[in-house]
Each structure stands twice: as structure tokens, then as C-alpha cells.
XYZ file of C-alpha atoms in Angstrom:
255
model
C 21.548 82.098 -17.615
C 18.421 81.741 -19.741
C 16.269 81.708 -16.602
C 17.917 84.905 -15.306
C 17.198 86.671 -18.591
C 13.579 85.506 -18.708
C 13.077 86.571 -15.085
C 14.608 89.966 -15.869
C 12.090 90.331 -18.700
C 9.200 89.471 -16.386
C 10.411 91.863 -13.677
C 10.828 94.727 -16.174
C 7.253 94.403 -17.414
C 5.862 93.804 -13.918
C 7.692 96.841 -12.523
C 7.108 99.354 -15.309
C 3.745 98.300 -16.707
C 0.346 96.922 -15.753
C 0.618 94.123 -18.300
C -0.092 90.828 -16.462
C 3.090 88.786 -16.058
C 3.911 85.400 -14.492
C 5.450 85.560 -11.030
C 9.234 85.964 -10.775
C 11.570 86.293 -7.800
C 12.618 89.918 -7.324
C 16.169 89.256 -6.252
C 19.476 90.810 -7.260
C 20.397 88.059 -9.710
C 17.099 88.273 -11.556
C 17.375 92.047 -11.887
C 20.749 92.010 -13.623
C 19.320 92.294 -17.111
C 16.019 94.000 -16.310
C 16.823 97.302 -18.026
C 17.594 95.451 -21.263
C 13.837 94.945 -21.628
C 12.608 98.318 -20.386
C 12.323 99.792 -23.924
C 10.121 96.844 -24.861
C 7.302 98.481 -22.898
C 7.686 101.443 -25.237
C 7.157 99.058 -28.158
C 3.858 97.916 -26.639
C 2.735 101.508 -26.060
C 3.780 102.546 -29.564
C 1.839 99.698 -31.189
C -1.283 100.493 -29.149
C -1.087 104.231 -29.837
C -0.574 103.709 -33.569
C -3.363 101.125 -33.684
C -5.697 103.508 -31.875
C -4.795 106.249 -34.347
C -5.673 103.996 -37.275
C -8.906 102.995 -35.548
C -9.875 106.659 -35.084
C -9.144 107.335 -38.752
C -11.249 104.328 -39.792
C -14.129 105.411 -37.537
C -13.715 109.049 -38.609
C -13.499 110.151 -34.960
C -12.683 113.760 -34.142
C -9.254 115.062 -33.139
C -10.280 115.509 -29.495
C -11.318 111.870 -29.050
C -8.187 110.749 -30.844
C -5.958 112.955 -28.656
C -7.666 111.768 -25.458
C -6.839 108.163 -26.322
C -3.232 109.036 -27.158
C -2.816 110.702 -23.748
C -4.587 107.939 -21.829
C -3.024 104.827 -23.387
C 0.558 105.259 -22.037
C -0.827 105.920 -18.554
C -3.063 102.857 -18.713
C -0.214 100.610 -19.887
C 2.293 101.852 -17.292
C -0.163 102.360 -14.455
C 1.068 105.939 -14.188
C 4.415 104.995 -12.644
C 6.337 107.564 -14.716
C 3.646 110.201 -14.266
C 3.903 109.707 -10.503
C 7.655 110.344 -10.731
C 7.020 113.464 -12.824
C 4.626 114.871 -10.223
C 6.953 114.106 -7.305
C 9.903 115.674 -9.113
C 8.154 118.914 -10.095
C 6.978 119.180 -6.487
C 10.577 118.875 -5.283
C 11.945 121.270 -7.898
C 9.286 123.859 -7.076
C 10.206 123.802 -3.380
C 13.537 125.612 -4.003
C 14.964 123.699 -1.030
C 18.465 122.200 -0.583
C 19.213 118.837 -2.228
C 18.597 116.851 0.953
C 15.152 118.374 1.416
C 14.267 117.836 -2.240
C 15.103 114.146 -1.897
C 12.811 113.984 1.133
C 10.004 115.561 -0.881
C 10.466 112.871 -3.550
C 9.727 110.236 -0.907
C 6.623 112.046 0.379
C 3.479 110.222 -0.731
C 1.371 113.383 -0.511
C 0.758 115.436 -3.663
C 1.670 119.080 -3.293
C 0.006 122.028 -4.998
C 2.737 122.320 -7.624
C 2.370 118.649 -8.542
C -1.353 119.100 -9.173
C -0.861 122.321 -11.135
C 1.931 120.905 -13.298
C 0.088 117.626 -13.771
C -2.947 119.480 -15.144
C -0.721 121.651 -17.329
C 1.042 118.535 -18.654
C -2.247 116.900 -19.655
C -3.534 120.074 -21.324
C -0.347 120.475 -23.370
C -0.304 116.775 -24.311
C -3.970 116.867 -25.334
C -3.463 119.987 -27.436
C -0.308 118.689 -29.146
C -1.819 115.278 -29.900
C -4.931 116.993 -31.240
C -2.806 118.779 -33.853
C -0.518 115.821 -34.621
C -0.668 114.523 -38.183
C -1.034 110.832 -38.954
C 2.218 111.085 -40.914
C 4.093 112.068 -37.737
C 2.318 109.568 -35.481
C 4.600 106.558 -36.252
C 7.671 108.634 -35.343
C 6.019 109.654 -32.060
C 5.409 105.951 -31.402
C 9.122 105.270 -31.885
C 9.706 107.969 -29.270
C 8.208 105.755 -26.559
C 11.106 103.370 -27.129
C 13.717 106.137 -27.358
C 12.693 107.764 -24.056
C 12.981 104.471 -22.181
C 16.262 103.594 -23.874
C 17.800 106.899 -22.786
C 16.403 106.398 -19.288
C 18.237 103.068 -19.202
C 21.493 104.715 -20.268
C 21.066 107.248 -17.460
C 20.759 104.407 -14.958
C 24.144 103.121 -16.099
C 26.007 106.421 -16.387
C 24.391 108.841 -13.897
C 25.159 108.639 -10.171
C 22.277 107.493 -7.958
C 21.061 110.122 -5.525
C 19.573 107.463 -3.256
C 21.518 104.204 -3.102
C 18.768 102.616 -0.997
C 16.016 103.460 -3.481
C 14.650 101.180 -6.185
C 16.769 102.739 -8.918
C 19.904 102.364 -6.839
C 19.105 98.681 -6.344
C 18.651 98.148 -10.085
C 21.834 100.027 -10.907
C 23.795 97.919 -8.446
C 22.357 94.698 -9.804
C 22.758 95.559 -13.469
C 25.315 93.844 -15.655
C 26.290 97.148 -17.182
C 28.062 95.885 -20.283
C 25.128 93.713 -21.280
C 22.650 96.483 -20.500
C 24.574 99.054 -22.556
C 24.818 96.621 -25.488
C 21.097 95.908 -25.382
C 20.150 99.571 -25.054
C 22.458 100.476 -27.948
C 20.651 97.887 -30.038
C 17.291 99.392 -29.106
C 18.534 102.869 -30.024
C 19.844 101.725 -33.410
C 16.589 99.925 -34.220
C 14.615 103.022 -33.185
C 16.782 105.228 -35.396
C 16.353 102.921 -38.376
C 12.580 102.760 -37.869
C 12.194 106.543 -37.505
C 14.418 107.254 -40.517
C 12.529 104.744 -42.639
C 9.214 106.411 -41.755
C 10.341 110.023 -42.266
C 13.984 111.214 -42.476
C 13.113 114.809 -41.551
C 11.091 113.859 -38.486
C 13.793 111.340 -37.555
C 16.241 114.253 -37.210
C 13.761 116.188 -35.064
C 13.087 113.162 -32.854
C 16.721 112.421 -32.105
C 17.691 116.082 -31.874
C 14.989 116.566 -29.237
C 16.103 113.370 -27.486
C 19.697 114.659 -27.249
C 18.559 118.000 -25.790
C 16.254 116.328 -23.258
C 18.929 113.841 -22.176
C 21.324 116.722 -21.558
C 18.619 118.546 -19.599
C 17.958 115.401 -17.551
C 21.646 115.160 -16.673
C 21.731 118.837 -15.655
C 18.629 118.676 -13.450
C 19.491 115.350 -11.840
C 23.024 116.311 -10.830
C 22.513 119.985 -10.028
C 19.228 119.725 -8.147
C 19.461 116.255 -6.575
C 23.065 115.082 -6.779
C 22.093 112.183 -9.037
C 19.055 110.387 -10.353
C 16.298 108.358 -8.685
C 13.323 106.375 -9.898
C 11.097 109.458 -9.607
C 13.496 111.653 -11.583
C 13.752 108.936 -14.228
C 9.955 109.024 -14.513
C 10.105 112.811 -14.782
C 12.488 112.446 -17.707
C 10.396 109.848 -19.526
C 7.232 111.953 -19.262
C 8.884 115.239 -20.203
C 10.798 113.632 -23.053
C 7.650 112.129 -24.555
C 5.724 115.396 -24.243
C 8.484 117.266 -26.050
C 8.554 114.605 -28.772
C 4.868 115.174 -29.461
C 5.148 118.978 -29.453
C 8.244 119.100 -31.678
C 7.003 116.453 -34.113
C 3.570 118.097 -34.253
C 5.203 121.382 -35.265
C 7.704 119.687 -37.559
C 4.948 117.709 -39.267
C 3.382 120.976 -40.425
C 6.598 122.082 -42.134
C 8.287 118.923 -43.411
């Protein structure tokens, strides 16, 4: 049992990050508890982003350099796996095709025009929002990296899979759902406690935004694709984190 859990940890970090991990067998048994550790990657990103923010403050670096690092760090840690899903999904959504065709577009390795346009727009918005983000709001944004991945894990358990043969379908089938839900609930509670301890007002904005984005994810996944996939999950993580930054940036100016 202990070996299965440790292998699930290794697979989670090997799959969803570029952090070097020891080799583990990618079989169904070892994937059972993988999603229990998915939010842990958000912890790593949050620590790095906050540390970089403190470094910029210590070095008295400008807001543009600080924002550039905030945008780049999550991509460097994850290898862009969620950003790739975001680009594939906006390409499919922009096609206005039937569900079956949209799922085919998700599998296409070529980047369409809409993916490039929306990818550039995403980076511009993220850079602008991070450039205006206060240091007081930054720790709550860092908690958001855990919240987005926790909600993505819940979606794996509760949303139907649009592609049973895809990677997300394989993980959902292998998951011990009760254990995964318990672990994800623990992550969510810890995130809530941390955000509330840092700033009660921004805590409310963070989790209010998270609830709206989770509902939007459910709507898009089921209406447009008939369920979720790994790419759509990446779309959610990226969009959720962008909205966290924008909302908390605005909220930080008022609270």
C-alpha cells in the first residue's frame, strides 16, 4: 500500500511538472492515488512565485520584471502542460463545430490561429494583472495554484470523461475515488485556512471566483464536449489562475 502511494506521488509530479522524479511504473495500480498529490505541484509553484516576489522586492526590481517572472514560473515548473490544454481547447471552442469534431481538434498536434491569438492575449492579460498585483495579495494568489488543481481533481471524479481512451479517462478509471475525494477535501480546507489567515477579504474573493470558474468549467465541458478531457482540464487550470490574479489584483486595491 505504501509503495502504491509513493508511486502515485512520483507519477503525479512526473506527469504534471518538470520536477525531476525517480522512475515509477505507470500502471493502473500505481495511478490509483495520483490525483491526491496533484495539488502539491501548486504548493511548489506558490512557494516559488512568492519567493520570487520577495526577491524582486529585496532587489527593488520594477513591476514589469516581477510580472514576467510570475507569468513564467508556473510554465517552467509544469512544462506548459496546462497551457497546451488551454490552447487546444480554445482552438476547439473557436471552431464552432459539433462535439465530435471538437474532440478531434483537441487531439490535433497543430496549433490553429485561434490558439495563437488567445495564447498571446492570455499572456498579455496575465502580465498586466501581475504587474498591478500588490504584495499583500500575492500570498492569496499563491494559494490559488493549489485551489485550481484541487478543483481540477474534483472534476476528474465527478465529471464524465469525453474520451475514455484518453489520459484523463485512464486516470479516472484507476482512481480510488473515495480516497481521492478525501485528500482533495483536505487540500481545499488547508487552502481555505491559509487564504483566510492571510487576508479574510481576499479569501472570499478567491473562493468566490473559484466557485464561478468551476461552474463555468462544468458548463463548457458538458455542453461543448460531452465531458472533460486532459486538455479541457488544462484549460480550466489556466483560466482559473488567470481569473484569480485579475480578481485579487482588483480586490487588493479596494480591501
